[in-house]
Amino acid sequence: MNKIYTILLLIAVSTTMVTAQNSKTKKADQYYDRLQYTDAAEAYQKLLKKGEGSTYVFERLGNSYYFINDTKKAETFYKRVVKKKDVNPETVYNYAQSLKANGKFGDYNTYMKQFAEMKPSDSRSIEFMKNPDYLPEIIDENSQKYTATNLEALNSKYSDFGGVVVGKDFYFASARNTTGKKYGWNEEPFLDIYKASIVGGVEKNEVLLKGDVNTKYHESSVTITADGKRMYFDRNDYYNGKYKKNEEGINQINIYYAENVDGEWKDVHSVPFNTSEYSTSHPALSPDGNTLYFTSDRLGGKGMADIYKVAISKDGSFGTPENLGSNINTEGKEGFPFVDSNGTLYFCSDAHLGMGGLDIFAAEAKGNNFGEAKNLGIGANSSEDDFAYSYDPATQEGFVSSNRKGGKGSDDIYKIKKIESCEVTINALVINEYTKEPIPSARLELYDGMENKLNTETTGVDGKGTLMTACNQNHVVQAFMNGFESNAVKVSASKNEVKSITIELRPIESIIVDDKVILNPILFDLDKSNIKPQAAFELDKLVALMQKYPSMEINAESHTDNRGSDTYNMELSERRAQSTVQYIISKGIDKSRISGKGFGESKPAIDCGDKCTDEQYHKNRRSEFIIVKK
C-alpha cells in the first residue's frame, strides 16, 4: 500500500503512543510502532494461537490489516472489538470502511450510524447522516462519466502510481527497484521516481530518473513547472545525508525541489515549511505556477491529513501555508491534490462520502478557494483505493492510480477518459438447468470488469429481470437463489442496444461428489492469502450448501505451488486455509462446522516439478473441501 504511505503514516503515528498491553505483546508492538504492519500482524496472530487473544490484540490486528489494505482480514478482527463498550470511535469508523470495501453496504450503514452516534459533530458523521443511502447514487453506472484503462505496458507487479505528462515524457513513482532494501510497512521495495516515454499514445520504456532526486528511501509525487526547469517531489525526511526522526521515532515525509541541469534533475533543496515533527507531502502546482498545494498533518489542521496551499513569489520564495478549509478537509485523510487548467481541484479522501477506501473528488474554483467536493463516481473510483488523479480538460483524459481488482500489481496507473452517456439494457432469464423452468425471486447482481458491484435486481414470477448499464464496457451478471448453485454470465461490451442472456442454476446438491464439495478452483495470487472476489463467489456456494444441510461439517485443505521454501509454503497454506475458514464463519456458519489445514506444496494438483507454467502454478495454489460429516 505504498501509494498512501504518506497519508497512513499520520494515523500510524497516533497509534504508536499506545503502551503495550503486557510483556507478551512487546515484540508485536515493536513491529507495529515501527509501522511494519505485515510483521506485526504475524506476531499478533502467533499470540492468538497461544491463546493470548484480547481486545487489544484483536484491535491491533484489525489496524495492521487495515493499514495494508487487507480489508477482509481487518473486518474479521474489528468485528471482535466494535461491540465493546469502550471501543474507540476510529475503530468503528475503520470497521465501517472495511465493510464498505468488502461490498457489505448494509452493515456499513449500521456501523457508520454507530460512529455518528459516538461522534455526532464529526464532519464525517454529519455528511453521512445527511444522506445515509448515498451509495446507490454513486455506484449507479448509468451516471458513469469516465472509463479507466490499465497502463499495461508500464505497470509492474509492484506499486506504481502518479502520472505527470511533460511533453513526450511521463513521470511516475514505482517500487519496482529491487536492488535496495524493502519497506517494512508492506514488504515492497522503497519508491523511486521513473520517467517513461509516450510513444504512439502509449506510456512505456521507463527508466530510473537521472540525477540527485532518488535515494535509498521513498521518493514520489512529482509536479513540474510549466517551463520544465523545476521539479517538486516528496521524500522521507532525508536531506544532506541526514535521516531525521520526530520525538516518537517516526521519520516523516517532506517536500523538496530540484533543477533541470542538462536533462538531469540536480541541486536538491528542502522547502522552508518542512519539519521533522509532521508530514509535508504530495506537492502540486497551480496552472500559473504561483501556488503550491500539498498534504500535511501539521498543527491547526482539521483532520488526520489536510490539504494546504502556499504562495510562490516571482523570486522563488514561499509564503505562509494556508489550510483549504472545511469544503475540502475533514476529520479524516485528504491528499494527492491536483489542479487542472480550469482551476478545478481534484483530491482523494477517505472521509467524504465515497465508494471504497480512498475516492477521488472534484471541487470547482470559487473565488480564492474551492466549492463543494463531489465524488467522480464509477470509473474514476472503485470499491478499493483510488488516488493521485490528474486530468486535462482539453483532451478530456487523465490518470488515476488504484489497487482496484484486475490490476497487475499492488497499485496500478490507469488512463481516465471522459465518456458520452449511452445505455445497454440486459434482459436476464434465470432457469433451472435440469428442468428449464424459470426461477422466480432469484437475485441478479451486475458487476463491471473490475469486479465492482453496480446494481441488484430480483427476477419476477417468469424468472426474468432487467438491468440497465453503461455501454462500451464488459460486464458480468451473477444469479443467486436459495437451494441452487450460483452462476454467472459475461456480457460483452456493446453500444445502445438490448441484450438477452439466460443464466442456468443447478440445484445445490450437484456440487457434492462422493466425499467432497466440488467448486471451481479457489485461487490465490502468488504469496497472498486474502480471499479474492472470484473466490468469494465460489465459497458462497459452499455456504449455501451448509445452510441447507445444518449438520454438514467441512474440512478445507489449502495448497501452494512449489515456489518458496517448504517451511514458508506450509505457513502460507495454513494462512490460506484459515482465511478460507474465516470467510465461511463470517457468513454465519458455526465455527465448529468448518476447519482448515494447510499442506504447503506437498500435494500438487499438477506435479510439474521446477518446470511449471504460470497456469500450472496457479492451479496448484488452491483449496479443496472434504465432507467430514453429512
XYZ file of C-alpha atoms in Angstrom:
630
model
C 0.000 0.000 0.000
C 2.884 2.312 -0.809
C 0.738 4.901 -2.533
C -0.632 6.332 0.670
C 2.321 5.752 2.944
C 2.392 9.499 3.482
C -1.291 9.558 4.455
C -1.475 6.393 6.503
C 1.727 7.337 8.288
C -0.263 10.041 10.010
C -2.699 7.693 11.673
C 0.136 5.308 12.411
C 1.933 7.986 14.416
C -1.044 8.446 16.696
C -1.219 4.724 17.433
C 2.428 4.488 18.446
C 1.641 6.360 21.631
C -0.375 3.426 22.979
C 1.646 1.462 25.531
C 1.975 -2.293 25.196
C -0.806 -4.253 26.822
C 1.691 -6.564 28.543
C 5.127 -8.084 28.081
C 3.709 -10.821 25.828
C 2.762 -8.290 23.138
C 6.078 -6.445 23.299
C 7.580 -7.929 20.116
C 4.392 -7.429 18.089
C 4.035 -3.899 19.462
C 7.570 -3.063 18.366
C 6.771 -4.091 14.789
C 3.517 -2.128 14.976
C 5.182 1.008 16.330
C 7.768 0.855 13.537
C 4.894 0.705 11.022
C 5.930 -2.828 9.953
C 2.314 -3.959 9.804
C 2.898 -7.202 7.909
C 5.337 -8.420 10.563
C 3.114 -7.040 13.332
C 0.091 -8.967 12.063
C 2.049 -12.221 12.002
C 3.316 -11.591 15.535
C -0.169 -10.843 16.888
C -1.507 -13.928 15.079
C 1.062 -16.053 16.916
C -0.297 -14.678 20.190
C -3.791 -15.802 19.192
C -2.529 -19.325 18.502
C -1.100 -19.346 22.026
C -4.467 -18.371 23.461
C -3.394 -14.792 24.120
C -6.360 -13.177 22.376
C -7.671 -9.932 23.854
C -9.482 -6.816 22.718
C -6.107 -5.089 22.471
C -4.664 -7.796 20.207
C -7.790 -8.009 18.037
C -7.851 -4.222 17.571
C -4.183 -4.112 16.648
C -4.673 -6.967 14.198
C -7.578 -5.095 12.642
C -5.483 -1.942 12.347
C -2.488 -3.812 10.917
C -4.549 -5.369 8.145
C -6.498 -2.154 7.552
C -3.285 -0.168 7.075
C -2.021 -2.638 4.441
C -5.453 -2.675 2.764
C -6.418 -6.260 3.580
C -9.974 -5.225 4.431
C -11.213 -8.823 4.551
C -8.939 -9.662 7.475
C -9.385 -6.228 9.009
C -13.134 -6.842 9.087
C -12.660 -10.220 10.789
C -10.699 -8.763 13.702
C -12.525 -5.448 14.034
C -15.706 -7.495 14.377
C -14.382 -8.797 17.716
C -13.869 -5.249 19.006
C -16.635 -2.948 17.788
C -19.324 -4.199 20.176
C -17.219 -3.473 23.279
C -18.477 -0.653 25.487
C -15.218 1.325 25.432
C -14.459 0.883 21.727
C -12.508 3.682 20.039
C -14.763 5.577 17.576
C -11.998 5.451 14.946
C -12.024 1.659 15.197
C -15.746 1.697 14.449
C -15.091 4.021 11.513
C -12.322 1.776 10.159
C -14.616 -1.242 10.522
C -17.352 0.553 8.573
C -14.868 1.421 5.812
C -13.725 -2.202 5.662
C -17.326 -3.370 5.330
C -17.916 -0.915 2.512
C -14.765 -2.026 0.684
C -15.939 -5.628 1.055
C -19.309 -4.826 -0.518
C -21.339 -5.146 2.697
C -23.198 -1.893 2.295
C -25.998 -2.671 4.752
C -23.548 -3.406 7.573
C -21.528 -0.348 6.542
C -24.594 1.818 7.120
C -25.193 0.222 10.525
C -21.712 0.971 11.820
C -21.479 4.405 10.258
C -24.627 5.248 12.217
C -22.935 3.887 15.343
C -19.903 6.070 14.600
C -22.189 9.058 14.060
C -23.786 8.465 17.481
C -20.339 8.354 19.088
C -19.034 11.481 17.281
C -22.069 13.456 16.113
C -20.107 16.666 15.490
C -17.530 14.947 13.290
C -17.866 16.139 9.673
C -17.800 12.514 8.508
C -20.834 11.815 10.685
C -22.639 14.960 9.576
C -22.156 14.235 5.856
C -23.188 10.616 6.228
C -26.332 11.380 8.209
C -27.409 13.927 5.578
C -27.698 11.061 3.103
C -27.106 7.627 4.662
C -28.320 5.890 1.489
C -25.945 7.758 -0.826
C -24.124 4.714 -2.213
C -26.660 3.723 -4.909
C -26.329 7.202 -6.390
C -22.545 6.906 -6.667
C -22.357 3.311 -7.908
C -25.160 3.744 -10.451
C -23.308 3.023 -13.685
C -25.971 4.842 -15.672
C -24.383 8.048 -14.414
C -20.814 6.931 -15.152
C -18.715 9.681 -16.714
C -15.279 8.068 -17.071
C -13.636 4.871 -18.270
C -10.385 3.564 -16.808
C -7.828 1.579 -18.830
C -4.821 -0.107 -17.223
C -1.428 1.125 -18.488
C -0.345 -2.477 -19.052
C 2.855 -1.551 -20.889
C 4.019 0.459 -17.879
C 2.661 -1.118 -14.692
C 4.627 -3.759 -12.779
C 3.791 -6.311 -10.089
C 4.843 -3.687 -7.524
C 3.244 -0.411 -6.523
C 3.093 2.094 -9.413
C 1.290 5.407 -9.079
C 1.119 9.042 -10.062
C 1.319 10.272 -13.617
C 2.646 13.613 -14.810
C 2.952 14.355 -18.524
C 5.608 16.816 -19.651
C 5.809 16.901 -23.445
C 6.502 13.312 -24.507
C 7.715 12.288 -21.044
C 5.669 10.573 -18.338
C 6.842 10.779 -14.708
C 5.582 8.355 -12.054
C 6.573 6.625 -8.805
C 7.270 2.906 -8.532
C 8.504 0.300 -6.048
C 9.956 -1.881 -8.831
C 13.601 -1.128 -7.942
C 14.524 -4.367 -6.164
C 18.214 -3.512 -5.745
C 17.592 -1.750 -2.435
C 16.068 -2.831 0.869
C 12.363 -3.407 1.450
C 9.926 -1.100 3.241
C 8.687 -2.712 6.472
C 5.146 -1.434 6.045
C 4.254 -3.771 3.189
C 7.475 -5.630 2.341
C 7.820 -3.932 -1.063
C 10.959 -2.049 -2.159
C 11.168 1.659 -1.430
C 9.662 4.013 -4.019
C 11.675 5.782 -6.704
C 10.730 8.234 -9.447
C 10.815 6.979 -13.031
C 10.499 8.645 -16.419
C 8.800 6.866 -19.331
C 8.279 7.833 -22.958
C 4.917 8.348 -24.649
C 5.125 6.540 -27.986
C 2.038 6.416 -30.173
C -0.113 7.337 -27.194
C 1.355 4.503 -25.089
C 3.387 5.120 -21.909
C 6.357 2.728 -21.886
C 10.181 2.319 -21.870
C 10.539 3.571 -18.318
C 13.947 4.370 -16.810
C 15.052 5.381 -13.338
C 15.166 9.170 -13.150
C 18.686 10.508 -13.654
C 20.199 12.985 -11.224
C 20.077 13.565 -7.477
C 16.382 13.032 -6.750
C 16.274 9.299 -5.996
C 17.855 7.948 -2.812
C 17.671 4.680 -0.854
C 14.420 5.952 0.738
C 10.976 6.882 -0.646
C 10.543 9.449 -3.444
C 7.240 10.104 -5.211
C 4.513 12.654 -6.108
C 6.106 14.691 -8.891
C 4.963 18.091 -10.166
C 6.970 20.142 -12.684
C 6.811 23.833 -13.573
C 5.429 24.799 -16.991
C 8.887 25.774 -18.255
C 10.232 22.355 -17.276
C 13.031 23.837 -15.157
C 11.953 22.855 -11.632
C 10.561 19.647 -10.165
C 8.852 19.372 -6.787
C 8.627 15.925 -5.180
C 8.279 14.330 -1.774
C 10.746 12.121 0.062
C 11.429 10.698 3.501
C 12.974 13.322 5.794
C 16.442 12.659 4.356
C 18.463 15.702 3.315
C 22.184 16.358 3.006
C 22.866 12.810 4.164
C 20.858 13.144 7.391
C 17.883 10.857 8.177
C 15.750 12.555 10.830
C 13.006 11.275 13.170
C 10.492 13.057 15.380
C 10.088 12.575 19.136
C 8.063 9.389 18.613
C 10.803 7.892 16.453
C 8.903 8.379 13.164
C 10.641 9.553 10.023
C 8.257 11.969 8.291
C 7.770 12.883 4.620
C 8.968 16.261 3.332
C 8.803 18.207 0.055
C 11.922 19.020 -1.955
C 12.652 20.625 -5.309
C 15.344 20.060 -7.924
C 16.512 21.940 -11.012
C 16.798 20.580 -14.545
C 20.506 20.740 -15.411
C 21.270 19.461 -18.924
C 18.463 16.931 -18.755
C 19.206 15.694 -15.228
C 17.459 16.738 -12.007
C 20.065 18.131 -9.612
C 20.647 20.704 -6.874
C 18.011 19.387 -4.439
C 16.609 21.839 -1.860
C 14.146 21.498 1.010
C 11.134 23.841 1.089
C 11.211 26.143 4.155
C 7.962 24.875 5.674
C 9.264 21.297 6.126
C 9.857 19.937 9.613
C 10.727 16.625 11.233
C 7.694 16.865 13.521
C 4.949 16.364 10.927
C 4.481 15.251 7.349
C 4.562 17.574 4.321
C 3.865 15.723 1.067
C 2.064 15.397 -2.316
C 3.169 18.663 -3.986
C 1.023 20.006 -6.854
C 1.301 23.292 -8.745
C -1.473 25.611 -9.886
C -1.640 26.151 -13.697
C 0.120 29.523 -13.402
C 2.789 28.090 -11.102
C 2.148 30.716 -8.416
C 0.641 28.341 -5.848
C 1.903 25.056 -4.445
C -0.677 22.656 -2.959
C 0.344 19.891 -0.575
C -0.815 17.444 2.121
C 0.141 17.716 5.786
C -0.827 16.719 9.331
C 0.655 19.915 10.776
C -0.814 21.512 13.880
C -4.005 23.508 13.362
C -5.420 21.204 10.718
C -8.929 19.783 10.675
C -8.186 16.059 10.455
C -5.573 13.323 10.196
C -4.276 14.790 6.927
C -5.341 18.081 5.314
C -4.619 19.831 2.017
C -2.867 23.209 2.154
C -1.703 25.855 -0.302
C 1.272 28.211 -0.210
C 2.089 31.147 -2.480
C 5.290 31.131 -4.568
C 6.745 34.562 -5.313
C 8.466 35.527 -8.571
C 11.813 35.339 -6.795
C 11.067 31.727 -5.786
C 10.377 32.417 -2.106
C 7.391 30.878 -0.317
C 4.580 32.453 1.678
C 2.769 31.049 4.707
C 0.837 27.749 4.241
C -2.971 28.075 4.346
C -5.482 25.308 5.072
C -8.057 24.854 2.266
C -10.892 24.740 4.801
C -13.899 22.564 5.563
C -15.206 22.291 1.987
C -12.167 20.147 1.259
C -10.729 18.911 4.546
C -12.420 16.617 7.080
C -11.523 14.807 10.291
C -10.269 12.001 8.058
C -7.483 11.946 5.482
C -7.298 14.075 2.335
C -4.339 14.040 -0.036
C -2.828 13.979 -3.532
C -4.158 17.382 -4.730
C -4.159 18.301 -8.424
C -5.471 21.498 -10.075
C -6.383 21.398 -13.781
C -6.214 24.213 -16.336
C -9.777 25.299 -15.430
C -8.802 25.684 -11.779
C -10.739 22.611 -10.597
C -9.165 20.844 -7.632
C -9.032 17.041 -7.597
C -8.012 15.127 -4.492
C -8.532 11.828 -2.685
C -10.286 11.348 0.633
C -11.347 8.517 2.913
C -13.909 10.665 4.739
C -16.043 12.423 2.125
C -18.854 10.073 1.064
C -17.279 7.513 -1.241
C -17.387 4.016 -2.709
C -14.389 2.414 -1.039
C -11.263 3.341 0.910
C -9.882 6.412 -0.852
C -12.103 8.038 -3.508
C -11.433 10.858 -5.971
C -13.352 14.111 -5.519
C -13.520 17.320 -7.546
C -14.154 20.861 -6.319
C -14.526 23.737 -8.766
C -12.700 27.022 -8.196
C -14.729 29.505 -6.154
C -13.099 32.857 -5.515
C -9.784 32.297 -3.788
C -10.771 28.797 -2.743
C -12.967 25.899 -3.878
C -16.630 24.918 -3.782
C -18.324 21.688 -2.721
C -16.399 18.442 -3.166
C -18.177 15.973 -5.463
C -17.463 12.259 -5.921
C -16.412 11.419 -9.511
C -18.261 8.084 -9.420
C -17.517 4.760 -11.083
C -14.576 4.614 -13.448
C -12.565 7.268 -11.698
C -13.390 5.430 -8.458
C -13.803 1.817 -7.390
C -14.545 -0.087 -4.185
C -10.814 -0.032 -3.417
C -8.324 2.860 -3.012
C -8.199 5.473 -5.800
C -5.744 8.368 -5.624
C -3.180 10.511 -7.481
C -5.711 11.788 -10.024
C -4.784 14.189 -12.821
C -6.942 15.454 -15.680
C -6.644 17.585 -18.825
C -9.976 19.281 -19.689
C -8.760 19.939 -23.256
C -8.257 16.263 -24.133
C -10.766 15.005 -21.536
C -8.173 12.454 -20.465
C -6.102 11.913 -17.362
C -4.718 9.342 -14.952
C -5.767 7.713 -11.704
C -3.854 5.287 -9.505
C -5.658 2.421 -7.813
C -5.353 -1.009 -6.223
C -8.696 -1.996 -7.775
C -9.327 -5.581 -8.858
C -7.820 -6.726 -12.133
C -4.553 -4.803 -11.858
C -1.013 -6.093 -12.381
C 0.425 -5.018 -9.036
C -0.435 -3.724 -5.590
C -1.154 -0.324 -7.185
C -1.508 0.400 -10.898
C -1.865 3.520 -13.030
C -4.987 3.802 -15.200
C -5.758 6.159 -18.060
C -9.006 8.032 -17.495
C -11.207 9.135 -20.391
C -14.495 11.002 -20.261
C -17.319 9.166 -21.995
C -20.587 10.197 -23.521
C -23.623 8.706 -21.859
C -25.236 5.693 -23.515
C -27.095 2.692 -22.147
C -27.446 -1.040 -22.646
C -30.476 -2.979 -21.416
C -29.724 -6.502 -20.197
C -32.752 -8.803 -20.049
C -31.817 -11.785 -17.891
C -33.763 -15.058 -17.628
C -32.892 -17.387 -14.720
C -33.868 -21.051 -15.110
C -33.310 -24.469 -13.523
C -30.568 -26.099 -15.587
C -32.232 -29.526 -15.433
C -35.957 -28.749 -15.761
C -35.548 -25.474 -17.736
C -38.289 -23.969 -15.576
C -37.994 -20.263 -14.653
C -36.780 -19.408 -11.147
C -38.697 -16.507 -9.572
C -37.248 -14.289 -6.823
C -33.656 -15.025 -7.848
C -31.162 -12.238 -7.066
C -29.300 -10.713 -10.005
C -26.094 -8.766 -9.397
C -24.352 -6.675 -12.061
C -20.548 -6.198 -11.969
C -18.152 -4.239 -14.141
C -14.843 -5.560 -15.464
C -13.061 -4.509 -12.251
C -15.453 -6.618 -10.114
C -17.261 -3.573 -8.721
C -20.901 -4.340 -7.955
C -23.071 -1.859 -9.831
C -26.677 -2.906 -9.400
C -29.014 -5.554 -7.959
C -32.368 -6.812 -9.274
C -34.821 -9.622 -8.447
C -36.468 -11.846 -11.029
C -40.265 -11.877 -11.343
C -42.600 -14.893 -11.441
C -41.432 -15.514 -15.019
C -37.782 -15.740 -13.903
C -36.932 -12.521 -15.728
C -35.144 -9.376 -14.543
C -33.873 -6.248 -16.284
C -30.599 -4.398 -15.620
C -29.578 -1.065 -17.126
C -25.904 -0.218 -17.560
C -23.452 1.948 -19.483
C -22.405 0.903 -22.982
C -18.976 0.025 -24.383
C -17.919 -1.982 -21.326
C -17.725 -5.633 -20.406
C -19.954 -6.762 -17.543
C -20.780 -9.859 -15.527
C -24.277 -10.786 -14.316
C -24.427 -13.219 -11.386
C -27.556 -15.042 -10.234
C -28.261 -16.387 -6.750
C -31.145 -18.431 -5.338
C -31.512 -20.427 -2.134
C -31.154 -24.126 -2.858
C -29.233 -23.570 -6.086
C -25.590 -23.229 -7.060
C -24.904 -19.625 -8.066
C -23.792 -18.924 -11.622
C -22.548 -16.020 -13.726
C -22.653 -14.943 -17.370
C -20.293 -12.495 -19.093
C -21.871 -9.728 -21.172
C -19.561 -8.264 -23.807
C -19.285 -4.542 -24.492
C -21.765 -3.017 -26.937
C -23.394 0.273 -27.847
C -27.020 1.310 -27.292
C -28.990 -1.913 -27.626
C -30.874 -4.642 -25.789
C -29.041 -7.817 -24.771
C -30.748 -11.035 -23.653
C -28.992 -13.638 -21.510
C -30.028 -16.876 -19.816
C -28.453 -17.978 -16.552
C -28.886 -21.640 -15.624
C -28.723 -22.626 -11.958
C -28.124 -26.155 -10.722
C -29.688 -27.483 -7.511
C -27.073 -27.043 -4.796
C -26.729 -30.821 -4.264
C -24.972 -31.118 -7.622
C -21.707 -29.813 -6.181
C -21.486 -32.844 -3.843
C -19.367 -35.570 -5.435
C -18.566 -38.563 -3.215
C -16.960 -37.117 -0.053
C -16.090 -33.728 -1.486
C -17.727 -30.433 -2.338
C -16.550 -29.588 -5.842
C -16.178 -25.898 -6.538
C -14.375 -24.057 -9.255
C -10.783 -23.537 -8.066
C -10.364 -21.220 -5.080
C -7.294 -19.493 -6.458
C -4.843 -17.208 -4.707
C -2.321 -14.710 -6.031
C 1.352 -15.518 -5.533
C 2.388 -15.047 -1.868
C -1.151 -13.940 -0.952
C -3.770 -15.450 1.345
C -6.651 -12.968 1.109
C -9.996 -14.077 -0.335
C -10.490 -12.519 -3.782
C -13.986 -11.680 -5.128
C -13.880 -14.637 -7.524
C -13.039 -16.948 -4.628
C -15.809 -15.421 -2.504
C -18.289 -16.144 -5.295
C -17.326 -19.842 -5.156
C -17.217 -20.035 -1.356
C -20.742 -18.632 -1.195
C -21.879 -21.876 -2.874
C -20.368 -23.842 -0.005
C -22.073 -21.521 2.472
C -25.437 -22.113 0.766
C -24.899 -25.875 0.909
C -24.004 -25.807 4.615
C -27.024 -23.629 5.329
C -29.284 -26.185 3.626
C -27.665 -29.085 5.490
C -27.098 -27.807 9.051
C -25.336 -30.992 10.222
C -22.717 -30.921 7.445
C -19.114 -30.419 8.542
C -16.295 -29.467 6.174
C -12.513 -29.550 6.300
C -10.839 -27.019 3.968
C -7.463 -28.119 2.625
C -5.193 -25.409 1.254
C -2.238 -25.945 -1.081
C 0.534 -23.793 -2.555
C 2.749 -24.067 -5.612
C 6.376 -25.122 -5.102
C 7.990 -21.703 -5.278
C 9.485 -20.725 -1.950
C 10.832 -22.924 0.841
C 8.919 -25.883 2.261
C 8.536 -24.115 5.593
C 7.306 -20.874 4.046
C 4.803 -22.701 1.819
C 3.469 -24.706 4.739
C 2.902 -21.497 6.705
C 1.388 -19.751 3.683
C -1.031 -22.627 3.029
C -2.056 -22.589 6.671
C -2.840 -18.867 6.408
C -4.846 -19.553 3.253
C -6.765 -22.345 4.957
C -7.567 -20.120 7.924
C -8.529 -17.244 5.608
C -10.976 -19.606 3.890
C -12.349 -20.806 7.227
C -12.763 -17.236 8.474
C -14.712 -16.307 5.347
C -17.131 -19.217 5.862
C -17.583 -18.320 9.533
C -18.164 -14.663 8.608
C -21.199 -15.796 6.594
C -22.907 -17.199 9.689
C -21.657 -20.815 9.682
C -20.798 -22.030 13.178
C -17.050 -22.384 13.638
C -17.496 -25.971 14.903
C -18.628 -26.994 11.403
C -15.658 -25.734 9.390
C -11.957 -26.439 9.918
C -8.889 -25.854 7.803
C -5.419 -27.261 7.297
C -2.510 -26.244 5.084
C -0.454 -28.790 3.174
C 2.064 -26.460 1.553
C 3.454 -27.842 -1.692
C 3.206 -31.495 -0.581
C 0.102 -32.378 -2.657
C 0.293 -30.595 -6.027
C -2.702 -30.793 -8.343
C -0.201 -30.903 -11.216
C 3.186 -32.472 -10.430
C 5.314 -30.374 -12.764
C 8.448 -30.059 -10.631
C 10.506 -26.966 -11.372
C 9.184 -26.654 -14.947
C 5.657 -25.474 -14.197
C 3.925 -22.952 -16.399
C 2.232 -19.934 -14.824
C -1.120 -21.668 -15.331
C 0.112 -24.818 -13.575
C 1.487 -22.783 -10.679
C -1.886 -21.033 -10.466
C -3.803 -24.326 -10.309
C -1.552 -25.644 -7.555
C -2.475 -22.622 -5.393
C -5.898 -23.996 -4.474
C -8.313 -25.086 -1.767
C -10.277 -28.331 -1.574
C -13.273 -29.145 0.603
C -13.672 -32.536 2.280
C -17.043 -33.545 3.766
C -16.274 -34.756 7.288
C -19.923 -35.246 8.208
C -23.079 -35.060 6.081
